[in-house]
Short mmCIF file of C-alpha atoms in Angstrom, two decimals:
data_model
loop_
_atom_site.label_atom_id
_atom_site.label_comp_id
_atom_site.label_asym_id
_atom_site.label_seq_id
_atom_site.Cartn_x
_atom_site.Cartn_y
_atom_site.Cartn_z
CA MET A 1 108.50 -76.19 226.01
CA SER A 2 110.41 -75.21 222.90
CA VAL A 3 113.96 -74.59 223.31
CA PRO A 4 115.19 -71.22 221.51
CA LEU A 5 117.09 -71.58 218.45
CA ASN A 6 115.87 -75.26 218.34
CA ILE A 7 118.70 -76.26 220.56
CA ASN A 8 118.65 -80.08 220.85
CA LEU A 9 120.07 -81.61 223.79
CA GLN A 10 120.55 -85.11 222.24
CA GLN A 11 122.29 -83.70 219.36
CA ILE A 12 124.71 -81.66 222.02
CA LEU A 13 125.39 -84.94 223.50
CA ILE A 14 126.25 -86.62 220.25
CA HIS A 15 128.48 -83.62 219.36
CA LEU A 16 130.04 -84.01 222.86
CA LEU A 17 130.70 -87.65 222.03
CA ASN A 18 132.18 -86.86 218.71
CA PHE A 19 134.50 -84.18 220.45
CA VAL A 20 135.76 -86.60 222.98
CA ILE A 21 136.58 -89.19 220.41
CA LEU A 22 138.24 -86.49 218.68
CA PHE A 23 140.16 -85.25 221.69
CA ALA A 24 141.44 -88.77 222.27
CA VAL A 25 142.54 -89.50 218.92
CA LEU A 26 144.56 -86.13 218.69
CA TYR A 27 146.00 -86.71 222.11
CA PHE A 28 147.27 -90.05 221.46
CA PHE A 29 148.22 -89.74 217.91
CA LEU A 30 149.44 -86.35 217.54
CA TYR A 31 149.76 -84.05 220.81
CA ASP A 32 151.67 -86.45 223.01
CA PRO A 33 154.10 -88.05 220.87
CA VAL A 34 155.00 -84.76 219.32
CA LYS A 35 155.22 -82.98 222.59
CA LYS A 36 157.40 -85.95 224.09
CA PHE A 37 159.86 -85.70 221.05
CA MET A 38 160.09 -81.91 221.58
CA ASP A 39 160.55 -82.39 225.40
CA ASN A 40 163.06 -85.15 224.66
CA ARG A 41 164.88 -82.87 222.31
CA ILE A 42 165.03 -79.79 224.74
CA GLN A 43 166.24 -82.60 227.36
CA TYR A 44 168.94 -83.71 224.94
CA TYR A 45 170.24 -80.02 224.33
CA GLN A 46 170.03 -79.07 227.84
CA ASP A 47 172.17 -82.25 228.78
CA ILE A 48 174.79 -81.04 226.16
CA ASP A 49 174.70 -77.66 227.45
CA GLU A 50 175.31 -79.13 230.92
CA GLN A 51 178.10 -81.07 229.94
CA ALA A 52 179.73 -78.17 228.01
CA LYS A 53 179.44 -76.09 230.97
CA GLN A 54 180.80 -78.82 233.49
CA ASN A 55 183.79 -79.18 230.96
CA LEU A 56 184.16 -75.40 230.76
CA GLN A 57 184.28 -75.47 234.51
CA GLU A 58 186.73 -78.34 234.54
CA ALA A 59 189.05 -76.60 232.35
CA GLU A 60 188.87 -73.36 234.22
CA ASN A 61 189.74 -75.36 237.31
CA THR A 62 192.76 -77.08 235.59
CA LYS A 63 193.77 -73.62 234.22
CA LYS A 64 193.72 -72.11 237.65
CA GLU A 65 195.70 -75.19 239.02
CA TYR A 66 198.16 -74.78 236.32
CA LEU A 67 198.74 -71.21 236.99
CA ARG A 68 198.87 -71.92 240.73
CA LYS A 69 201.70 -74.46 240.15
CA LEU A 70 203.42 -71.94 237.74
CA ASN A 71 203.50 -69.37 240.25
CA CYS A 72 204.86 -71.71 242.91
CA VAL A 73 207.67 -72.68 240.40
CA ASP A 74 208.33 -69.22 240.06
CA ASN A 75 208.68 -68.31 243.75
CA GLU A 76 210.70 -71.47 244.07
CA ILE A 77 213.16 -70.40 241.37
CA GLU A 78 213.26 -67.03 243.24
CA GLU A 79 214.07 -68.67 246.47
CA LYS A 80 216.77 -71.00 245.16
CA ARG A 81 218.36 -67.71 243.29
CA GLN A 82 218.35 -65.84 246.16
CA ALA A 83 219.93 -68.67 248.36
CA ALA A 84 222.63 -68.98 245.73
CA TYR A 85 223.29 -65.44 245.64
CA LYS A 86 223.54 -65.51 249.51
CA LYS A 87 225.95 -68.35 249.35
CA ILE A 88 228.07 -66.54 246.66
CA SER A 89 228.39 -63.50 248.64
CA GLU A 90 229.25 -65.43 251.98
CA ASN A 91 231.93 -67.27 249.82
CA THR A 92 233.36 -63.96 248.36
CA ALA A 93 233.49 -62.42 251.78
CA GLU A 94 235.34 -65.38 253.07
CA SER A 95 237.71 -65.31 250.34
CA MET A 96 238.23 -61.67 250.65
CA LEU A 97 238.92 -62.03 254.45
CA LEU A 98 241.51 -64.89 253.63
CA ALA A 99 243.05 -62.82 250.96
CA LYS A 100 243.47 -59.82 253.28
CA GLN A 101 244.76 -62.19 256.17
CA LYS A 102 247.25 -63.61 253.67
CA ALA A 103 248.23 -60.31 252.36
CA GLU A 104 248.61 -58.94 255.89
CA SER A 105 250.79 -61.81 256.44
CA ILE A 106 252.86 -61.27 253.60
CA ILE A 107 253.34 -57.60 254.31
CA SER A 108 254.32 -58.34 257.92
CA ASP A 109 256.89 -61.02 256.74
CA ALA A 110 258.42 -58.73 254.28
CA ARG A 111 258.45 -55.89 256.79
CA LYS A 112 260.27 -58.41 259.18
CA LYS A 113 262.63 -59.51 256.25
CA ALA A 114 263.33 -56.00 255.38
CA GLU A 115 264.14 -55.16 258.76
CA ASP A 116 266.63 -57.94 259.27
CA GLU A 117 268.17 -57.03 255.88
CA HIS A 118 268.44 -53.48 256.87
CA ASN A 119 270.10 -54.62 260.34
CA LYS A 120 272.39 -56.84 258.44
CA ILE A 121 273.29 -54.22 256.06
CA LEU A 122 273.80 -51.74 258.70
CA GLU A 123 276.02 -54.24 260.67
CA GLN A 124 277.92 -54.95 257.41
CA ALA A 125 278.54 -51.29 256.90
CA GLN A 126 279.66 -50.65 260.49
CA ASP A 127 282.07 -53.38 260.36
CA GLU A 128 283.26 -52.23 257.09
CA ILE A 129 283.54 -48.81 258.37
CA ALA A 130 285.43 -50.06 261.39
CA ASP A 131 287.57 -52.05 259.07
CA MET A 132 288.35 -48.92 256.85
CA VAL A 133 288.81 -46.99 259.84
CA VAL A 134 291.57 -49.40 261.23
CA ALA A 135 292.96 -49.51 257.66
CA ALA A 136 293.11 -45.78 257.41
CA THR A 137 294.47 -45.74 261.29
CA GLU A 138 297.33 -48.16 260.16
CA LYS A 139 298.30 -46.23 257.22
CA ILE A 140 298.38 -43.03 259.18
CA VAL A 141 300.41 -44.65 261.96
CA LEU A 142 302.59 -46.22 259.68
CA LYS A 143 303.16 -42.86 257.85
CA SER A 144 303.72 -40.86 261.01
CA GLY A 145 304.94 -43.73 263.43
CA THR A 146 304.89 -41.72 266.27
CA SER A 147 303.16 -41.62 269.61
CA GLU A 148 301.18 -38.64 268.18
CA SER A 149 299.47 -40.66 265.88
CA TYR A 150 298.64 -43.09 268.36
CA GLU A 151 296.83 -40.45 270.52
CA GLN A 152 295.08 -39.17 267.48
CA PHE A 153 293.87 -42.94 267.05
CA LEU A 154 292.68 -43.25 270.41
CA ALA A 155 290.86 -40.00 270.38
CA ALA A 156 289.27 -41.01 267.11
CA ALA A 157 288.35 -44.30 268.67
CA GLU A 158 286.84 -42.56 271.58
CA ARG A 159 284.97 -40.13 269.40
CA SER A 160 283.53 -43.11 267.65
CA GLU A 161 282.38 -44.82 270.75
CA ASN A 162 280.64 -41.62 271.80
CA ASN A 163 278.80 -41.35 268.64
CA GLU A 164 277.60 -44.58 268.96
CA MET B 1 156.59 -67.12 177.50
CA ASP B 2 157.41 -70.49 175.91
CA LYS B 3 154.92 -72.46 173.85
CA ASP B 4 153.87 -74.96 176.48
CA LYS B 5 152.75 -72.07 178.83
CA LYS B 6 150.95 -70.21 176.31
CA ILE B 7 149.12 -73.40 175.43
CA ILE B 8 148.18 -73.83 179.15
CA MET B 9 147.20 -70.34 179.68
CA ILE B 10 144.62 -70.59 176.47
CA VAL B 11 143.22 -73.97 177.75
CA ILE B 12 142.62 -72.33 181.31
CA PHE B 13 141.20 -69.38 179.64
CA ALA B 14 138.87 -71.55 177.54
CA VAL B 15 137.54 -73.44 180.36
CA VAL B 16 136.78 -70.40 182.46
CA LEU B 17 134.87 -68.84 179.62
CA ALA B 18 132.81 -72.17 179.04
CA LEU B 19 131.97 -72.26 182.86
CA ILE B 20 130.85 -68.69 182.90
CA ILE B 21 128.83 -69.11 179.72
CA GLY B 22 127.34 -72.30 181.30
CA THR B 23 126.53 -70.74 184.71
CA VAL B 24 124.23 -68.22 182.69
CA ILE B 25 122.66 -70.38 180.18
CA VAL B 26 122.11 -73.41 182.43
CA LYS B 27 119.01 -72.84 184.81
CA ALA B 28 118.88 -73.69 188.31
CA THR B 29 117.11 -76.99 189.10
CA GLY B 30 115.27 -78.04 192.34
CA ASP B 31 113.13 -76.08 194.70
CA ASN B 32 113.88 -72.52 194.61
CA GLU B 33 114.12 -71.40 198.32
CA SER B 34 114.09 -67.67 199.10
CA ILE B 35 117.19 -66.23 200.54
CA GLY B 36 115.02 -65.44 203.71
CA GLU B 37 114.27 -68.99 204.05
CA LEU B 38 117.90 -70.09 203.57
CA MET B 39 119.10 -67.94 206.06
CA ARG B 40 116.27 -68.85 208.44
CA ASP B 41 117.10 -72.48 207.99
CA ALA B 42 120.85 -71.95 208.36
CA VAL B 43 120.08 -70.23 211.94
CA LEU B 44 117.31 -72.66 212.98
CA HIS B 45 117.81 -75.72 211.12
CA GLU B 46 113.90 -76.22 210.87
CA THR B 47 113.52 -77.57 207.25
CA ASN B 48 117.12 -79.20 205.83
CA LYS B 49 117.65 -82.22 208.08
CA ILE B 50 120.29 -85.24 207.16
CA SER B 51 119.31 -88.73 208.24
CA LEU B 52 121.82 -90.24 210.51
CA PHE B 53 122.07 -93.88 209.35
CA GLY B 54 118.48 -93.98 209.22
CA LEU B 55 118.12 -93.69 212.89
CA LYS B 56 117.23 -90.00 213.46
CA ASP B 57 117.40 -86.89 211.58
CA VAL B 58 119.99 -84.36 212.63
CA ASN B 59 121.20 -80.98 211.76
CA PRO B 60 123.69 -81.04 208.81
CA GLY B 61 126.31 -79.71 211.28
CA LEU B 62 126.64 -82.92 213.14
CA ILE B 63 127.27 -84.76 209.76
CA SER B 64 130.05 -82.23 209.34
CA ALA B 65 131.39 -82.88 212.70
CA PHE B 66 131.36 -86.61 212.10
CA THR B 67 133.09 -85.93 208.49
CA VAL B 68 135.88 -83.56 210.32
CA THR B 69 136.50 -86.07 212.93
CA GLY B 70 137.10 -88.84 210.32
CA ILE B 71 139.18 -86.71 208.35
CA LEU B 72 141.23 -85.70 211.43
CA PHE B 73 141.30 -89.40 212.66
CA VAL B 74 142.87 -90.78 209.39
CA PHE B 75 145.28 -87.85 209.08
CA SER B 76 146.37 -88.27 212.78
CA LEU B 77 146.62 -92.17 212.07
CA ILE B 78 148.87 -91.59 208.92
CA VAL B 79 151.05 -89.11 210.73
CA ARG B 80 151.41 -91.09 213.93
CA ILE B 81 152.53 -94.32 212.04
CA PHE B 82 154.64 -92.97 209.13
CA VAL B 83 155.78 -89.38 210.02
CA ILE B 84 156.34 -89.22 213.74
CA PRO B 85 158.60 -91.99 213.90
CA LYS B 86 160.88 -90.52 211.32
CA PHE B 87 161.17 -87.17 213.16
CA LYS B 88 164.48 -85.51 213.23
CA MET B 89 166.54 -83.56 215.61
CA VAL B 90 166.68 -80.82 212.94
CA PRO B 91 163.06 -80.75 211.52
CA GLY B 92 161.94 -80.50 208.19
CA ARG B 93 158.94 -78.41 206.81
CA PHE B 94 156.12 -80.78 207.81
CA GLN B 95 157.77 -81.71 210.98
CA LEU B 96 158.39 -77.94 211.80
CA LEU B 97 154.45 -77.32 211.02
CA LEU B 98 153.35 -80.19 213.42
CA GLU B 99 155.93 -78.86 216.35
CA SER B 100 154.88 -75.16 215.73
CA LEU B 101 151.23 -76.20 216.06
CA VAL B 102 151.79 -78.23 219.24
CA GLY B 103 154.26 -75.71 220.56
CA PHE B 104 151.85 -72.80 220.06
CA PHE B 105 148.90 -74.46 222.10
CA ASP B 106 151.27 -75.65 224.44
CA ASN B 107 153.01 -72.25 225.29
CA LEU B 108 149.57 -70.71 225.28
CA ALA B 109 148.55 -72.93 228.04
CA LYS B 110 151.93 -72.62 230.09
CA LEU B 111 151.67 -68.72 229.47
CA ASN B 112 148.26 -68.20 230.78
CA SER B 113 148.03 -71.08 233.33
CA PRO B 114 151.56 -71.41 234.56
CA HIS B 115 150.36 -73.66 237.73
CA ARG B 116 148.53 -76.28 235.97
CA ASN B 117 148.65 -76.58 232.12
CA LYS B 118 149.16 -80.34 230.98
CA PHE B 119 145.68 -81.03 230.50
CA LEU B 120 144.72 -77.76 229.31
CA GLY B 121 147.38 -77.62 226.57
CA ALA B 122 145.91 -80.93 225.23
CA TYR B 123 142.31 -79.56 225.50
CA ILE B 124 143.03 -76.29 223.64
CA PHE B 125 145.10 -78.27 221.07
CA ALA B 126 142.06 -80.49 220.41
CA ALA B 127 139.62 -77.59 220.24
CA GLY B 128 141.79 -75.32 218.32
CA VAL B 129 142.37 -78.04 215.45
CA TYR B 130 138.60 -78.82 215.56
CA ILE B 131 137.44 -75.21 215.20
CA PHE B 132 140.16 -74.37 212.44
CA THR B 133 139.56 -77.68 210.58
CA GLY B 134 135.76 -77.62 210.89
CA THR B 135 135.58 -74.10 209.63
CA VAL B 136 137.95 -74.43 206.72
CA PHE B 137 135.74 -77.63 206.03
CA GLU B 138 133.03 -75.48 204.76
CA LEU B 139 135.06 -74.33 201.88
CA PHE B 140 135.09 -77.73 200.26
CA GLY B 141 131.25 -77.45 199.99
CA ILE B 142 130.60 -81.35 200.35
CA GLN B 143 127.05 -82.04 198.97
CA VAL B 144 124.52 -83.95 200.93
CA ILE B 145 121.03 -85.12 200.33
CA THR B 146 118.62 -83.92 202.99
CA THR B 147 115.49 -85.63 204.11
CA ARG B 148 113.21 -83.61 201.72
CA GLY B 149 115.44 -84.72 198.86
CA ALA B 150 117.27 -81.39 198.33
CA SER B 151 121.00 -81.05 197.85
CA ILE B 152 122.93 -78.74 200.33
CA ALA B 153 126.64 -78.26 201.00
CA LEU B 154 127.94 -79.33 204.40
CA PRO B 155 128.26 -76.41 206.73
CA ALA B 156 131.07 -75.86 209.42
CA PRO B 157 130.27 -78.09 212.42
CA LEU B 158 130.09 -75.21 214.62
CA ALA B 159 127.77 -73.36 212.81
CA ASP B 160 125.36 -75.60 214.11
CA ILE B 161 123.91 -74.18 217.42
CA ASN B 162 124.36 -77.44 218.97
CA GLY B 163 127.84 -77.93 218.14
CA ALA B 164 128.80 -74.33 219.40
CA VAL B 165 126.78 -74.82 222.72
CA MET B 166 128.67 -78.06 223.29
CA ILE B 167 132.25 -76.61 223.02
CA GLY B 168 131.20 -73.60 224.84
CA CYS B 169 129.67 -75.53 227.76
CA LEU B 170 132.63 -78.18 227.49
CA SER B 171 135.32 -75.48 227.79
CA TYR B 172 133.16 -74.13 230.86
CA LEU B 173 133.47 -77.46 232.36
CA ILE B 174 137.12 -77.69 231.67
CA ILE B 175 137.63 -74.24 233.47
CA LEU B 176 135.50 -75.48 236.32
CA SER B 177 137.63 -78.80 236.57
CA GLY B 178 140.99 -76.75 236.72
CA GLY B 179 139.29 -74.54 239.50
CA ILE B 180 138.55 -77.73 241.41
CA ALA B 181 141.85 -79.12 240.82
CA GLY B 182 143.93 -76.03 241.85
CA ASN B 183 141.77 -74.61 244.70
CA LYS B 184 138.95 -77.03 245.44
CA LEU B 185 135.77 -75.32 246.77
CA LYS B 186 137.39 -71.68 246.06
CA GLY B 187 138.05 -72.76 242.47
CA VAL B 188 134.42 -73.97 242.19
CA VAL B 189 133.26 -70.46 243.45
CA ARG B 190 135.58 -68.59 241.40
CA THR B 191 134.35 -70.32 238.27
CA LEU B 192 130.71 -69.90 239.15
CA LYS B 193 131.30 -66.19 239.12
CA GLU B 194 131.90 -66.27 235.40
CA PHE B 195 128.49 -68.10 234.95
CA SER B 196 128.02 -66.07 231.76
CA LEU B 197 131.11 -67.76 230.21
CA PRO B 198 129.50 -70.84 228.70
CA VAL B 199 126.76 -68.68 226.98
CA SER B 200 129.14 -66.06 225.81
CA MET B 201 131.44 -68.64 224.37
CA SER B 202 128.77 -70.74 222.69
CA PHE B 203 127.09 -67.57 221.06
CA ARG B 204 130.13 -65.97 220.14
CA LEU B 205 131.43 -69.07 218.28
CA PHE B 206 127.87 -69.87 216.92
CA GLY B 207 127.51 -66.26 215.78
CA ALA B 208 130.97 -65.81 214.13
CA LEU B 209 130.66 -69.07 212.20
CA LEU B 210 126.95 -68.53 211.27
CA SER B 211 127.60 -64.94 209.96
CA GLY B 212 130.33 -66.52 207.76
CA ALA B 213 127.95 -68.99 206.38
CA LEU B 214 125.19 -66.49 205.97
CA VAL B 215 127.59 -64.22 204.00
CA THR B 216 128.75 -66.99 201.81
CA GLU B 217 125.03 -68.14 201.28
CA LEU B 218 124.13 -64.52 200.16
CA VAL B 219 126.91 -64.34 197.82
CA TYR B 220 126.34 -67.55 196.25
CA HIS B 221 122.58 -67.05 196.00
CA TYR B 222 122.73 -64.17 193.44
CA ILE B 223 124.41 -65.38 190.23
CA HIS B 224 125.87 -61.70 189.45
CA LEU B 225 127.94 -62.07 192.99
CA SER B 226 129.13 -65.27 192.18
CA TYR B 227 132.05 -64.19 189.95
CA GLY B 228 135.41 -63.12 191.70
CA LEU B 229 133.68 -62.13 194.74
CA PRO B 230 133.59 -65.75 196.54
CA VAL B 231 137.44 -65.64 196.20
CA LEU B 232 137.55 -62.82 198.81
CA VAL B 233 134.46 -63.79 200.58
CA GLY B 234 134.59 -67.38 200.59
CA ILE B 235 138.22 -68.23 200.96
CA LEU B 236 139.85 -65.18 202.57
CA PHE B 237 136.93 -64.46 205.26
CA THR B 238 136.59 -68.24 206.11
CA LEU B 239 140.46 -68.62 206.71
CA LEU B 240 140.46 -65.24 208.68
CA HIS B 241 137.66 -66.12 210.88
CA ALA B 242 138.84 -69.75 211.35
CA LEU B 243 141.96 -68.35 212.68
CA ILE B 244 140.30 -65.75 214.77
CA GLN B 245 137.76 -67.91 216.29
CA THR B 246 140.43 -70.71 216.96
CA TYR B 247 142.54 -68.02 218.69
CA VAL B 248 139.68 -66.34 220.80
CA LEU B 249 138.10 -69.71 222.21
CA THR B 250 141.37 -71.26 222.99
CA MET B 251 142.94 -68.08 224.74
CA LEU B 252 139.81 -67.43 226.43
CA THR B 253 139.41 -70.88 227.92
CA SER B 254 143.23 -71.02 228.93
CA LEU B 255 142.95 -67.60 230.52
CA PHE B 256 140.12 -68.35 232.68
CA TYR B 257 141.56 -71.91 233.40
CA GLY B 258 144.65 -70.01 234.72
CA GLU B 259 142.50 -67.59 236.76
CA VAL B 260 140.66 -70.35 238.60
CA SER B 261 143.45 -72.71 238.95
CA GLU B 262 146.09 -70.33 240.48
CA PRO B 263 146.84 -70.94 244.09
CA SER B 264 145.19 -68.51 246.33
CA HIS B 265 147.72 -66.40 248.32
CA LYS B 266 147.17 -65.68 251.83
CA ILE B 267 147.15 -61.90 252.91
CA LYS B 268 149.67 -61.45 255.78
#
């Protein structure tokens, strides 16, 4: 039986053998080495990319940590400032209280001293008045030299006592 | 234009003119086959046979296949020894060409068969390189002597029906192997559903490459078609259908491979 188009099985097999050899040659000499090189290069750049991403992540974490610490420092400063302000306020209040007490004491002492002085001046004035009255009486008595004068004196002395 | 360029242009023009006159004056020698006989032989390979080392008479396409394999073997060996060890992270022109070639077939395999593609990538790379190089090979017109003593130009390996049947059937077997590896018996059933695939792939390839060869034969057979026209028909068309057939076969193979090797999803 003749095969259409003169297809020859033996020649097909020789063609196949030829192609299998060609396939092996192309695979081992070209396809595989070139593909391996390309895959290695892809891997190399992926590793670099991965490393860069990791470094970026670490930098982000460090930045966050610094920001957190910075915020803590600000809070700490604020707390210390408030504590200092509070202490100053307390000290001021205490000082004012002491000053007030001292002022009150000074005023009280001054008042007492003024009153004593007043009493003393009043006593002196009374004494001086009494002396002046005695002196005047003596003068009057000496001028009139009578019992009438004496009576006047007594009356005056009595009036004076009543007034007091 | 300086003096040297003028001289070169004059020399080229003189050579072209001498060749044109020579082709008209000198008469063809040897047996004068009619165009009908030429075309019939290009399809059936009945008369022009080549002796394979004195063992057997074979179609010229098989000699072309050996020659293409030899050329690719030497090229690959040189590249493997002298070029690949000097590959750089930032590729040069030739490295870029090789990487683009490998990357193209690798990506084609990954795109069409995402589940199983390692072997497929290597296969379509080899098939693609073979089809493209084999088709471009016919442009060189390497002369061989037939068993009848006539001189013929070696055709593309796949313009031989046996070569086209081989690559079509092999692609089908590769698809079948993908089906078995991916889905066991289901994969076999899926592949057998496409029973017309080896025939369609074989004859598509054979028809495309044969038509190119026939048109070229036709153009070169008549002296008045042999000026200028071969530049368009012989080179541009050959390059174009080399690219198209390479893409079609590798794309179809990877597409069917991906289809039969895709894991089946159970319907809930």
